[in-house]
Coordinates of C-alpha atoms and ligand atoms in Angstrom, one line a residue:
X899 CA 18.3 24.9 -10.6
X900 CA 16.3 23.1 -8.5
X901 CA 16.7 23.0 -5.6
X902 CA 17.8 26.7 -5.3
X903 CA 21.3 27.5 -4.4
X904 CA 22.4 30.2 -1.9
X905 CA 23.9 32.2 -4.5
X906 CA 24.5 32.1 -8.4
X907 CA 25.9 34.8 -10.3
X908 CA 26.3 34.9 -13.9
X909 CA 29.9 35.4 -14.9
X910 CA 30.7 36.5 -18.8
X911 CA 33.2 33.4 -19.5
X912 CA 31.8 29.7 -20.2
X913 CA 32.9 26.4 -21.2
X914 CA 32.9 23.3 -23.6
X915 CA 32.5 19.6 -21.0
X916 CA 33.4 16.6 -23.2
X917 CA 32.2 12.9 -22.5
X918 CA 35.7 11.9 -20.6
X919 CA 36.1 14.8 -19.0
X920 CA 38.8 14.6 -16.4
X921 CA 38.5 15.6 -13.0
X922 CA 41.6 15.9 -10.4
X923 CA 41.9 17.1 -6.6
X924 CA 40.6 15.7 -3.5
X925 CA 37.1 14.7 -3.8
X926 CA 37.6 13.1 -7.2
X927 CA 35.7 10.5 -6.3
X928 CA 32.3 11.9 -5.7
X929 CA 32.3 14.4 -8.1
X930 CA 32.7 11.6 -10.5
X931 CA 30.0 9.4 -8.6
X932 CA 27.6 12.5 -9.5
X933 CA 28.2 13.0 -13.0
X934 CA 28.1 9.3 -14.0
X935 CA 27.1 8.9 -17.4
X936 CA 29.3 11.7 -18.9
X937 CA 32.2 9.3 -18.3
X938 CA 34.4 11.5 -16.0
X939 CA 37.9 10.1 -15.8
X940 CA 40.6 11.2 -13.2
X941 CA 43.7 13.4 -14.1
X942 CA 46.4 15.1 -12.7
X943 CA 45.8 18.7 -13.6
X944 CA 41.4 18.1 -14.7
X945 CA 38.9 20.1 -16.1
X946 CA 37.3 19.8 -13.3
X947 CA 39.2 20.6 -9.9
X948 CA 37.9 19.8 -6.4
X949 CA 39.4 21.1 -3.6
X950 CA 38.8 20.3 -0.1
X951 CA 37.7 23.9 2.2
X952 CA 37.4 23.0 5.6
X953 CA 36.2 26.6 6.7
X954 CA 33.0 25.1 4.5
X955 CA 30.5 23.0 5.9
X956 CA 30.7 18.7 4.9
X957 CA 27.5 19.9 2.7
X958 CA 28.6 22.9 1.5
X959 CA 30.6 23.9 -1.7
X960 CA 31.2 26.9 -4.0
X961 CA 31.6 26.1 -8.0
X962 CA 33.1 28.8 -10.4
X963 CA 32.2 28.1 -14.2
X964 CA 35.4 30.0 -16.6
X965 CA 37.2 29.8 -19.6
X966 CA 39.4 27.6 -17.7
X967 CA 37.3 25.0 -16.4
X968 CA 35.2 24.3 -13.3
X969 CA 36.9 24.6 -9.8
X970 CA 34.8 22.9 -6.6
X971 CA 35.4 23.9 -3.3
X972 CA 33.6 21.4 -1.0
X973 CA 33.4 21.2 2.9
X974 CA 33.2 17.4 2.4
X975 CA 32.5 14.8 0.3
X976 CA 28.4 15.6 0.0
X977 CA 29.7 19.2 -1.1
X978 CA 32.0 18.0 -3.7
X979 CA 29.1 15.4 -4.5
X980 CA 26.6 18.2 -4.7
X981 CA 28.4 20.6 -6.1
X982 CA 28.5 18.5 -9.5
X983 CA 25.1 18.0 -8.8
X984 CA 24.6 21.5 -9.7
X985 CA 27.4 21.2 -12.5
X986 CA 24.9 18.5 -14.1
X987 CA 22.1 21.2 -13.9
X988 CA 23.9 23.4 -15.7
X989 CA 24.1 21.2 -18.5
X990 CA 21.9 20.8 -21.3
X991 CA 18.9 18.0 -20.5
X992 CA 20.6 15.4 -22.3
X993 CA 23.6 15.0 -20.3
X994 CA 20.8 13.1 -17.9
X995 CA 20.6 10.4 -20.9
X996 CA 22.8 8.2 -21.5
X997 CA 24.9 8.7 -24.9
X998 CA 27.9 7.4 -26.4
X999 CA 30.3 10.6 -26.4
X1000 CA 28.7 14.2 -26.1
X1001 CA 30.0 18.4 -26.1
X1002 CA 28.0 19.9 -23.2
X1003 CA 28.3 24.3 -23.0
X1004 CA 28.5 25.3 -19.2
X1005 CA 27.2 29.0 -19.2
X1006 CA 30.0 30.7 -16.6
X1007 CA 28.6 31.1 -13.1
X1008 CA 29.5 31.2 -9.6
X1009 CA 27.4 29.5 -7.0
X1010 CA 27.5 29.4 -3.2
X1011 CA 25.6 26.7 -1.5
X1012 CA 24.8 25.0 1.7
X1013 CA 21.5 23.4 2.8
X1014 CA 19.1 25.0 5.3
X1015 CA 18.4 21.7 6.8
X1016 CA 20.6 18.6 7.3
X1017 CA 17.4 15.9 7.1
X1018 CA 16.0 16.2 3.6
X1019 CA 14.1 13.1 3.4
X1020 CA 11.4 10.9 1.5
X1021 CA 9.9 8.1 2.9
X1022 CA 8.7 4.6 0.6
X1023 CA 6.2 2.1 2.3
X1024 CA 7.6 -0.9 0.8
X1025 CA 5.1 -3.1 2.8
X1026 CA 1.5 -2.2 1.5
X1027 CA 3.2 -2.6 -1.9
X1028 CA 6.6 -3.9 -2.7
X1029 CA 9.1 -2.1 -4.7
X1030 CA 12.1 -4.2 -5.6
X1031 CA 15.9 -3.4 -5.1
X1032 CA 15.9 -1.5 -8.6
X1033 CA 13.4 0.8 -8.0
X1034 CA 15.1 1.7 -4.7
X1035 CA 18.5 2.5 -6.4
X1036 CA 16.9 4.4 -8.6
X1037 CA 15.1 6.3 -6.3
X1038 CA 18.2 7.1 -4.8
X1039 CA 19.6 8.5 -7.7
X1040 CA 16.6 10.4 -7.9
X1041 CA 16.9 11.7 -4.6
X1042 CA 21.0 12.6 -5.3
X1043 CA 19.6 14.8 -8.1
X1044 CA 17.5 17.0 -6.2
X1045 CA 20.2 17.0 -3.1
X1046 CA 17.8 15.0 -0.9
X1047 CA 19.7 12.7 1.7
X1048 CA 17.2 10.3 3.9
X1049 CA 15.6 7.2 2.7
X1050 CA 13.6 5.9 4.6
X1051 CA 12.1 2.7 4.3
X1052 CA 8.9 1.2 6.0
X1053 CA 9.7 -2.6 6.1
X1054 CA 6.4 -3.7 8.0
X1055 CA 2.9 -3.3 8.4
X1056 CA 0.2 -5.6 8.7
X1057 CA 0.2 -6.3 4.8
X1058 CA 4.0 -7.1 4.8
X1059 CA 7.4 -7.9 6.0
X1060 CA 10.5 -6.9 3.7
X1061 CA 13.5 -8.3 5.1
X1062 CA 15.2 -11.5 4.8
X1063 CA 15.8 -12.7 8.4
X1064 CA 18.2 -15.9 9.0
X1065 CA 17.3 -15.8 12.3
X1066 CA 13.6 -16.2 11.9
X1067 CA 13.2 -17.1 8.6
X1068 CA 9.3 -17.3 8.8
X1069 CA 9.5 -14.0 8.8
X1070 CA 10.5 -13.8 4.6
X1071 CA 8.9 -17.1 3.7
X1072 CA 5.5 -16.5 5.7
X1073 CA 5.1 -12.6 6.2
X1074 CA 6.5 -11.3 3.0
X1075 CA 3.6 -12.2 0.9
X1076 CA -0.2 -12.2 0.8
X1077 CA -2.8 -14.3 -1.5
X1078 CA -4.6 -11.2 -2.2
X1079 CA -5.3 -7.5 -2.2
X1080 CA -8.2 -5.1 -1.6
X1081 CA -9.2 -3.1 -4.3
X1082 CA -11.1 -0.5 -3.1
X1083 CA -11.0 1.5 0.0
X1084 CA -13.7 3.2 2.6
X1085 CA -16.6 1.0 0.7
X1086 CA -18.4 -2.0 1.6
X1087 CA -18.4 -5.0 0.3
X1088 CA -14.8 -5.5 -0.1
X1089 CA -13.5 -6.2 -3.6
X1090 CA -10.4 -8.3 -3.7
X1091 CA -8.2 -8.4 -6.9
X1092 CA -7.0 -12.2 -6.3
X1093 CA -3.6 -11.8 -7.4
X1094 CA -1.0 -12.9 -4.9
X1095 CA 1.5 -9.8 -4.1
X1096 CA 4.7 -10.5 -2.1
X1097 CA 8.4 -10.0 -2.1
X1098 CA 11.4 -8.8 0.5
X1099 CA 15.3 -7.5 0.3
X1100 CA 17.9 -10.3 0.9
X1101 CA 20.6 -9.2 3.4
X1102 CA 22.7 -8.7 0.3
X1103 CA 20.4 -6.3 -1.2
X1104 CA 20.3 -4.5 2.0
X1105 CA 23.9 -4.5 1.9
X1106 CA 23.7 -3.1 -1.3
X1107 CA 21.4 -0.3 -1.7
X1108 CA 23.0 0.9 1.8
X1109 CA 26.5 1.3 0.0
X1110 CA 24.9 2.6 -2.9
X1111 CA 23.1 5.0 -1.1
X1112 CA 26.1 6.0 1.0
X1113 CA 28.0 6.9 -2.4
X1114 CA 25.6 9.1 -3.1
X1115 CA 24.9 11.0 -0.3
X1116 CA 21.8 9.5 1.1
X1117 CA 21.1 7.6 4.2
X1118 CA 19.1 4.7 4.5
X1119 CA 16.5 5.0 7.5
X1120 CA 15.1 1.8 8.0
X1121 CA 11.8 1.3 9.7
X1122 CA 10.8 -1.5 12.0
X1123 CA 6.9 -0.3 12.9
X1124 CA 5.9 -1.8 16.4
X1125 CA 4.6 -2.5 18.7
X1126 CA 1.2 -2.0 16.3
X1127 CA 0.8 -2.6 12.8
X1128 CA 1.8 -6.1 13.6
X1129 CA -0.5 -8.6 11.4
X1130 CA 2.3 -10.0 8.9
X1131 CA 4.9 -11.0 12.3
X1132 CA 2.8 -12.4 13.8
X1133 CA 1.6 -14.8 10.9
X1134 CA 4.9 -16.1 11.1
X1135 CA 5.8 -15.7 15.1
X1136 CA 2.5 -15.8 16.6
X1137 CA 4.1 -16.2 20.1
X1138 CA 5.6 -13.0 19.9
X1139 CA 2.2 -11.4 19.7
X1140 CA 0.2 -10.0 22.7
X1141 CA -2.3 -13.4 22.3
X1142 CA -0.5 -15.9 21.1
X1143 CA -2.7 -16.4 18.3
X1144 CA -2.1 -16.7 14.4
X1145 CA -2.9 -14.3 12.4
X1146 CA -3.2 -13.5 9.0
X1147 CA -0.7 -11.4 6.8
X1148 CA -3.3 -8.7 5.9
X1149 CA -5.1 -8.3 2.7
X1150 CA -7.1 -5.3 3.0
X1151 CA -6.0 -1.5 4.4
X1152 CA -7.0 0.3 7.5
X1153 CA -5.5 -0.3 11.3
X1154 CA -5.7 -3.8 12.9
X1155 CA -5.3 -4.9 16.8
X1156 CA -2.6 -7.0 16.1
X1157 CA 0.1 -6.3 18.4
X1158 CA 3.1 -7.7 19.7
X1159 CA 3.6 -8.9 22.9
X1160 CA 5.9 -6.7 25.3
X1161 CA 7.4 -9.1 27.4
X1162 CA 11.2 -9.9 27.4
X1163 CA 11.0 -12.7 24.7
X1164 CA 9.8 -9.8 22.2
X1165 CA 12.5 -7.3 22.9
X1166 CA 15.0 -9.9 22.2
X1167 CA 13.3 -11.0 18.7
X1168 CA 13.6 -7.5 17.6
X1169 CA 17.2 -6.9 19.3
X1170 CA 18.3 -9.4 16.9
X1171 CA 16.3 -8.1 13.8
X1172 CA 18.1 -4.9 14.6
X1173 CA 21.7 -6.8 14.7
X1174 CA 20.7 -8.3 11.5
X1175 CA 19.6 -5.0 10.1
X1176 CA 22.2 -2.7 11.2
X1177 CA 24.7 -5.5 10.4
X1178 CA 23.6 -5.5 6.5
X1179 CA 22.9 -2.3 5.9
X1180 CA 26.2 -0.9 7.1
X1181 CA 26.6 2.5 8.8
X1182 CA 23.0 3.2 10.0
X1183 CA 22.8 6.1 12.3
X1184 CA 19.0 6.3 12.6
X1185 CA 16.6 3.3 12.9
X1186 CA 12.8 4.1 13.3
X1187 CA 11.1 2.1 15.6
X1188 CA 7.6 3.5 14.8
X1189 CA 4.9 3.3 18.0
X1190 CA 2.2 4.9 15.5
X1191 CA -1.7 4.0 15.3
X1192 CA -1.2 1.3 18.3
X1193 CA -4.4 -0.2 19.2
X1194 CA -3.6 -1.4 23.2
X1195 CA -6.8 -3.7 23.7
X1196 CA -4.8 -6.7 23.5
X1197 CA -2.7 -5.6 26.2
X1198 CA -5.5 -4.5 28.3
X1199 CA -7.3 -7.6 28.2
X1200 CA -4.1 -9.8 29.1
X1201 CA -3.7 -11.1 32.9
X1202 CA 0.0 -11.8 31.8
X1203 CA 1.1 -8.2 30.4
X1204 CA -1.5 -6.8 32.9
X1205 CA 1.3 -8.4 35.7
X1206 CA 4.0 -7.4 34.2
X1207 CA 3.3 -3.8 33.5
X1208 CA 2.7 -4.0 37.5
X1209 CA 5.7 -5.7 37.7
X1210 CA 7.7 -2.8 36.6
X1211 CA 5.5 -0.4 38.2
X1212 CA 3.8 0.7 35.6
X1213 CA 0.0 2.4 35.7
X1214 CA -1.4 2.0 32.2
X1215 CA -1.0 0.3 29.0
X1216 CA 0.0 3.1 27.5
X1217 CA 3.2 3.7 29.9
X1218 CA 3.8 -0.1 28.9
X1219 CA 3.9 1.0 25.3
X1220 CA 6.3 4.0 26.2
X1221 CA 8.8 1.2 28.6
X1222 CA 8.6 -1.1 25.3
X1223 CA 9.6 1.7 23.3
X1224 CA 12.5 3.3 25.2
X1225 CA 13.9 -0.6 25.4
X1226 CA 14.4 -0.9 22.0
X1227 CA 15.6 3.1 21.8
X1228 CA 18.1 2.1 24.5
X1229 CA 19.2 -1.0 22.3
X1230 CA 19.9 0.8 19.4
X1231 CA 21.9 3.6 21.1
X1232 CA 23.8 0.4 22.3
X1233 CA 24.5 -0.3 18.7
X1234 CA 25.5 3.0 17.9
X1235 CA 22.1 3.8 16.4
X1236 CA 19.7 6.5 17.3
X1237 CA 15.9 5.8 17.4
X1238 CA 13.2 8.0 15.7
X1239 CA 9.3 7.6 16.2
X1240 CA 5.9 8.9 15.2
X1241 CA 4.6 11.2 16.9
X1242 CA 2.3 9.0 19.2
X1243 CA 5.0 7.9 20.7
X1244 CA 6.3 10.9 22.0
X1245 CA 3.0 11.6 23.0
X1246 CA 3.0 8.7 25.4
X1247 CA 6.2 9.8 27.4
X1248 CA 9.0 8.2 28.6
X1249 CA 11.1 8.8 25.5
X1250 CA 15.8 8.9 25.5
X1251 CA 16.0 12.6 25.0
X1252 CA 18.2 12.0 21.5
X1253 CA 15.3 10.4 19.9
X1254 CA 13.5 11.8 16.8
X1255 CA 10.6 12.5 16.7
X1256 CA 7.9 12.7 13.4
X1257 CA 5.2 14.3 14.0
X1258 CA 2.9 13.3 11.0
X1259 CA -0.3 14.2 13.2
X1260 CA 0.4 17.9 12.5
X1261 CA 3.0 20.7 13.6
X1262 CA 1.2 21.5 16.6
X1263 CA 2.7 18.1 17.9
X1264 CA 6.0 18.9 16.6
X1265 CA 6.0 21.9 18.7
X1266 CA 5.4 20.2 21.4
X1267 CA 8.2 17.9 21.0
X1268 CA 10.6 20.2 20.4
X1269 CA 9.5 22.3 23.3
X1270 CA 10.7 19.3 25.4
X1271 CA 14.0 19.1 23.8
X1272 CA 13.5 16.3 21.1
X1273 CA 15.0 16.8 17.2
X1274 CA 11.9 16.6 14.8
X1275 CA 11.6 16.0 11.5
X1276 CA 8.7 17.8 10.3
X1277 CA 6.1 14.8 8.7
X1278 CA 2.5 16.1 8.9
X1279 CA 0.0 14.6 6.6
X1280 CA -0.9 18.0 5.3
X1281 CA 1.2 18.3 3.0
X1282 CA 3.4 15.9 3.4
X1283 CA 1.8 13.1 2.7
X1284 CA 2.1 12.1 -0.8
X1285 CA -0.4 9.4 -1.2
X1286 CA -3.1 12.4 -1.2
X1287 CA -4.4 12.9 -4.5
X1288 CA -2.6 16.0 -6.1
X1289 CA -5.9 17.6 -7.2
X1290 CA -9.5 17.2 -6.4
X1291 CA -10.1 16.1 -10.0
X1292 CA -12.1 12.7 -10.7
X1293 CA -9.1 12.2 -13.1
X1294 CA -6.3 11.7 -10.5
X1295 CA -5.8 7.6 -9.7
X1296 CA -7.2 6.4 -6.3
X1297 CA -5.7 7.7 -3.7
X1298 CA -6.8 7.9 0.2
X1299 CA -7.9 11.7 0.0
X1300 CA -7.9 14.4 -1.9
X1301 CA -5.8 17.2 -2.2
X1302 CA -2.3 17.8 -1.7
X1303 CA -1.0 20.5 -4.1
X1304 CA 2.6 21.2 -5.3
X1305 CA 2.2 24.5 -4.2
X1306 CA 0.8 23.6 -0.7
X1307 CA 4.1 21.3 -0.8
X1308 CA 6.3 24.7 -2.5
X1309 CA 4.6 26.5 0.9
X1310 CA 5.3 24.5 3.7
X1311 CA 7.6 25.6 6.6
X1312 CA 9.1 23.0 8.3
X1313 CA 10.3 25.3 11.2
X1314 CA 7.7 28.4 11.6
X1315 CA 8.2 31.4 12.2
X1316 CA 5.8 31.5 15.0
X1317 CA 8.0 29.0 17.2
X1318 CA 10.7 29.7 19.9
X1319 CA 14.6 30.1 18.7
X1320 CA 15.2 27.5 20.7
X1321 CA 12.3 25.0 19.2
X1322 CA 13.3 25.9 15.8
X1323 CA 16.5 25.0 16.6
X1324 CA 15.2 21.4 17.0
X1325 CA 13.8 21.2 13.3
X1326 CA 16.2 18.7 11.9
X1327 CA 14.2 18.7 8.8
X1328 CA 11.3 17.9 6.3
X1329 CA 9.9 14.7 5.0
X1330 CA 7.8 13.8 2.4
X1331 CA 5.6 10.4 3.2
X1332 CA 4.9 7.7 0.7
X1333 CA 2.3 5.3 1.5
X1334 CA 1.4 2.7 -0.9
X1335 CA -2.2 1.3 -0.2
X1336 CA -3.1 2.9 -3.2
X1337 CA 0.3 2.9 -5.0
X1338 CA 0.4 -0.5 -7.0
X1339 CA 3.4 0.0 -8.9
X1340 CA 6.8 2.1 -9.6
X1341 CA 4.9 4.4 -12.2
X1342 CA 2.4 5.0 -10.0
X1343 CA 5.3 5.9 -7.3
X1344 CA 6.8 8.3 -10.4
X1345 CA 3.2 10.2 -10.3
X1346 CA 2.8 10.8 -6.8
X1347 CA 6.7 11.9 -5.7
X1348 CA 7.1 14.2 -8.7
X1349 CA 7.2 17.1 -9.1
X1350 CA 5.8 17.2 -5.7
X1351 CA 9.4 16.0 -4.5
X1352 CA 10.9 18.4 -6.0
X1353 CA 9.1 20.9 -4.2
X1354 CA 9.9 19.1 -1.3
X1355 CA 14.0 19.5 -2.2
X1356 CA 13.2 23.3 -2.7
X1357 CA 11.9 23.5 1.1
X1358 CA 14.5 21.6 2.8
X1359 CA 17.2 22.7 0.9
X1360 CA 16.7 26.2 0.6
X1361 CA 14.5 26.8 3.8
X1362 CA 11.4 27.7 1.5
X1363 CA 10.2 27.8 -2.1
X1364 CA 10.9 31.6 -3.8
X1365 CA 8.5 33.2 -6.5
X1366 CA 10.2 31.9 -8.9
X1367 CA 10.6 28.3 -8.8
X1368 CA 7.2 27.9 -10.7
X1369 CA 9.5 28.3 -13.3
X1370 CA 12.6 27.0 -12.6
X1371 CA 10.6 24.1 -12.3
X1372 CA 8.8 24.1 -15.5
X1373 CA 12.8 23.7 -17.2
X1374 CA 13.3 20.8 -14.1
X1375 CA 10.3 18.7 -15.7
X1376 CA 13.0 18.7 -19.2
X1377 CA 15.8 16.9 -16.6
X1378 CA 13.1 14.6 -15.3
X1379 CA 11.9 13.6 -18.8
X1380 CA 15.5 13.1 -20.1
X1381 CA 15.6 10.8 -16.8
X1382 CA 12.7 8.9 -17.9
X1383 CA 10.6 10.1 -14.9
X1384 CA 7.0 9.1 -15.2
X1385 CA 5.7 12.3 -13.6
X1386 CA 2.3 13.9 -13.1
X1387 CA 2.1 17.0 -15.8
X1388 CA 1.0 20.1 -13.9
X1389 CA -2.0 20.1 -16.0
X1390 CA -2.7 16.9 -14.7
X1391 CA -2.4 13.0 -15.6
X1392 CA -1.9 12.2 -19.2
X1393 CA -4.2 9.7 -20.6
X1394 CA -2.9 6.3 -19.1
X1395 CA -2.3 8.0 -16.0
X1396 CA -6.2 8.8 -15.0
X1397 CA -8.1 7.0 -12.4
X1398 CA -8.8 3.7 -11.8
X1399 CA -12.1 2.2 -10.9
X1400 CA -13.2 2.5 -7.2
X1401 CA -11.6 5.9 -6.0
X1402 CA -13.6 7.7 -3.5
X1403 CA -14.7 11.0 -4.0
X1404 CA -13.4 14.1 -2.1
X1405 CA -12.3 12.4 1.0
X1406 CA -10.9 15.4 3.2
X1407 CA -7.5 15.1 5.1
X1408 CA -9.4 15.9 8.4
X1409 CA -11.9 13.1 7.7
X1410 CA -9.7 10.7 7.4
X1411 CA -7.6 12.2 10.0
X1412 CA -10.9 11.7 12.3
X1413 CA -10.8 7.7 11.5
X1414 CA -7.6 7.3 12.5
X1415 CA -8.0 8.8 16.3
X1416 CA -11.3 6.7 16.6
X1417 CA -9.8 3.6 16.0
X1418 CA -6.5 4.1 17.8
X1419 CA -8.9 5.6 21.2
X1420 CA -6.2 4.7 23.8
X1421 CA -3.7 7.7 22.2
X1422 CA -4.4 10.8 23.0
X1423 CA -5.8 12.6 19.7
X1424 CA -3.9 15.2 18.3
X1425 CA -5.5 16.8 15.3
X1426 CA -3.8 18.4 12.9
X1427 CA -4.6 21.9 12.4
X1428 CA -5.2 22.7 8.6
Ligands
ACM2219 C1 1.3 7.1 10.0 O1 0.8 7.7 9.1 N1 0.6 6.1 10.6 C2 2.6 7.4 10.6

């Protein structure tokens, strides 16, 4: 199985699951959720029996395989929901593909589970390239498999807005689209590929993939990246930005000046993006407001924000850029929502105690804030970020740098050992990062998340990867290719799946780490340590 349960034992007796299987007790309705597909139907007395333990956690569950059947005992609804996750494991492949009655043999077992950490998540850029409502419910189902539980969603940069807005509509007709794309990266001259590359999530879709997530155990983190990365808002609002001035929605990578304005009229703009958000997608108890790679020139320059940073009493743009963020933290937690950040935002002080923090500048950081009292989910580019290359092989597709291994992922520790009780106590969790610069397409996205995600699930599930999940994984890649899973082989891409034109050789995580703190010189640099 994959990830690794707590406990499973073999036991001697097994069993025979039918297409229509019936399933009774008091979870009914996620266990049946889980194994969609096989047709599960409720019953009074089921083959499958879910009981409700409240001396389990909500995530936790124990499943006995017999001659009689399966019994669940689940903490809450995720148990009962994961708990025929790990039923569906124990199946043959095919019960992942669809098929029009089946006869699947259960081996007998009895498993004990509960996850290390509560924040298992992978994050989707959906504004360097756009990946449409379908590709994000079937992410999520992706995720369910492998017991991960936190989408989150990066809804703007500079190349892209993804969210229908009614109450600034610019914002989907104007920002959610560009005329063109760069092609190559970290060479001059530009190449541009000339093909116009837009799209964005109606309220209704929002509205959607948020229940859908919900019924499957995932939560949908949506991101709102400011006051930086601003480019494609303020081609629609320009007054909202720091100049006033139009700009462009971006067409090629890297980090721009564009930056919104911090004044009161800015603060209300996003206030209501966040009603809109929040009123969409349903519960949302997380909203990330970003604060990462923020380039404060504008705001240095500027006789108005200059006075009203002295206004408030402020000594540096940078403080202004903390009071900004902690407005929209403290609007959030007035909406029930709790804000998260990178890590440059923590960085800059002035942070509400409950908000997250993501250190994707390294773990040192992460220390840090958790030495001050703040959750973390542990995010650092090495080797969490999945747009690196997963080999240094001219072979692999373009991708920013080069290389981030499935067993540096199978390695990680997202709370080390090294660290304080008390700061491990403040690891919420892992993440895995998905940037799309150089991720074109949903195939593309298949390649780089798996099987590194899977590793990923391993790690935050069961705390860290054992000697053996080389090959429990190797009988995993059989459930990913019944589930039509475009992964990369661990002998690397098949044909189709090589590289394209224009990929940069062997650029090293710390060199394009270095880029990053030159062009954002107002933060202070924190450089990972790999
Ligand atoms: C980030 O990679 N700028 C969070």
């Amino acid at each position: 199985m994959i990830p690794r349960p707590s406990l499973l034992r073999d036991l001697s007796a097994s069993y025979v699951l039918t297409s229509g299987v019936t399933v009774s007790g008091d979870l009914v309705d996620a266990v049946r959720t889980a194994l969609a597909g096989l047709d599960p139907l409720p019953g009074d007395s089921g083959e499958i029996d879910v009981r409700r333990d409240p001396s389990l956690g909500e995530e936790a569950y124990r499943l006995t395989v017999g001659s009689r059947g399966v019994e669940i005992a689940a903490g809450g609804r995720a148990g009962a929901f994961y708990a025929a996750q790990s039923l569906r494991q124990l199946l043959p492949d095919a019960s992942y593909r669809f098929s029009s009655g089946g006869s699947w043999p259960v081996p007998g077992v009895r498993v004990e589970d509960a996850p290390r950490y509560a924040w298992r998540g992978l994050h989707l850029d959906v504004a360097r390239h756009f990946f449409p409502k379908r590709e994000i419910l079937r992410l999520i189902d992706l995720m369910a498999v492998h017991k991960l539980n936190r989408l989150h969603l990066h809804l703007v940069d500079d190349q892209g807005w993804r969210v229908e807005s009614r109450a600034y509509p610019l914002l989907h007709e104007v920002a959610s689209h560009r005329p063109r794309t760069a092609t190559n990266y970290y060479r001059e001259p530009e190449t541009y590929d000339d093909v116009p590359h837009g799209g964005y999530y109606t309220l209704d879709d929002l509205a959607e993939m948020g229940a859908y997530a919900r019924s499957r155990c995932v939560t949908i983190v949506p991101e709102i990246d400011v006051p930086g990365h601003a480019s494609a808002i303020l081609a629609a609002y320009p007054e909202f930005g720091a100049t006033g001035e139009r700009h462009d929605v971006l067409d090629r990578w890297g980090i721009s000046p564009a930056i919104l304005s911090p004044l009161p009229p800015t603060v209300e703009f996003l206030t209501t993006i966040f009603d809109e958000l929040l009123g969409a997608l349903g519960e949302t108890p997380y909203v990330h407001i970003g604060g990462d790679e923020v380039v404060l020139d504008h705001w240095a320059a500027s006789a108005e924000i200059a006075a009203y940073r002295e206004s408030l009493g402020l000594a540096t743009a940078n403080d202004l850029q903390a009071w900004f963020l902690r407005r929209l933290a403290d609007a959030l937690a007035e909406r029930g929502a709790r804000a998260v950040v990178w890590d440059e935002a923590f960085v800059s002080g002035g942070l509400r105690q409950d908000t997250v923090v993501m250190p994707w500048r390294g773990m040192n950081v992460g220390r840090r804030a958790a030495a001050a009292g703040h959750d973390v989910v542990a995010t650092p580019v090495f080797p969490l970020y999945f747009d690196y290359a997963e080999a240094s092989s001219p072979d692999e597709p373009m991708a920013i740098g080069d290389a981030i291994t499935l067993s540096d992922v199978a390695a990680f520790s997202p709370a080390p050992a090294e660290w304080t009780e008390e700061e491990r106590g403040h690891v919420l969790g892992v993440q895995a990062q998905l940037w799309t610069e150089r991720v074109p397409d949903a195939r593309t996205v298949d390649y780089r998340l798996w099987p590194r995600a899977c590793a990923l699930a391993e790690v935050a599930w069961a705390g860290s990867a054992s000697d053996d999940f080389p090959g429990r994984l190797g009988e995993h890649l059989g459930r990913l290719d019944a589930l039509g899973v475009e992964y990369r082989p661990l002998d690397g891409p098949r044909p189709w799946q090589r590289r394209r034109p224009h990929r940069p050789a062997g650029v090293r995580v710390t060199e394009v780490m270095a880029r990053i703190d030159a062009m954002t010189h107002h933060a202070e640099s924190t450089r990972p340590s790999i």
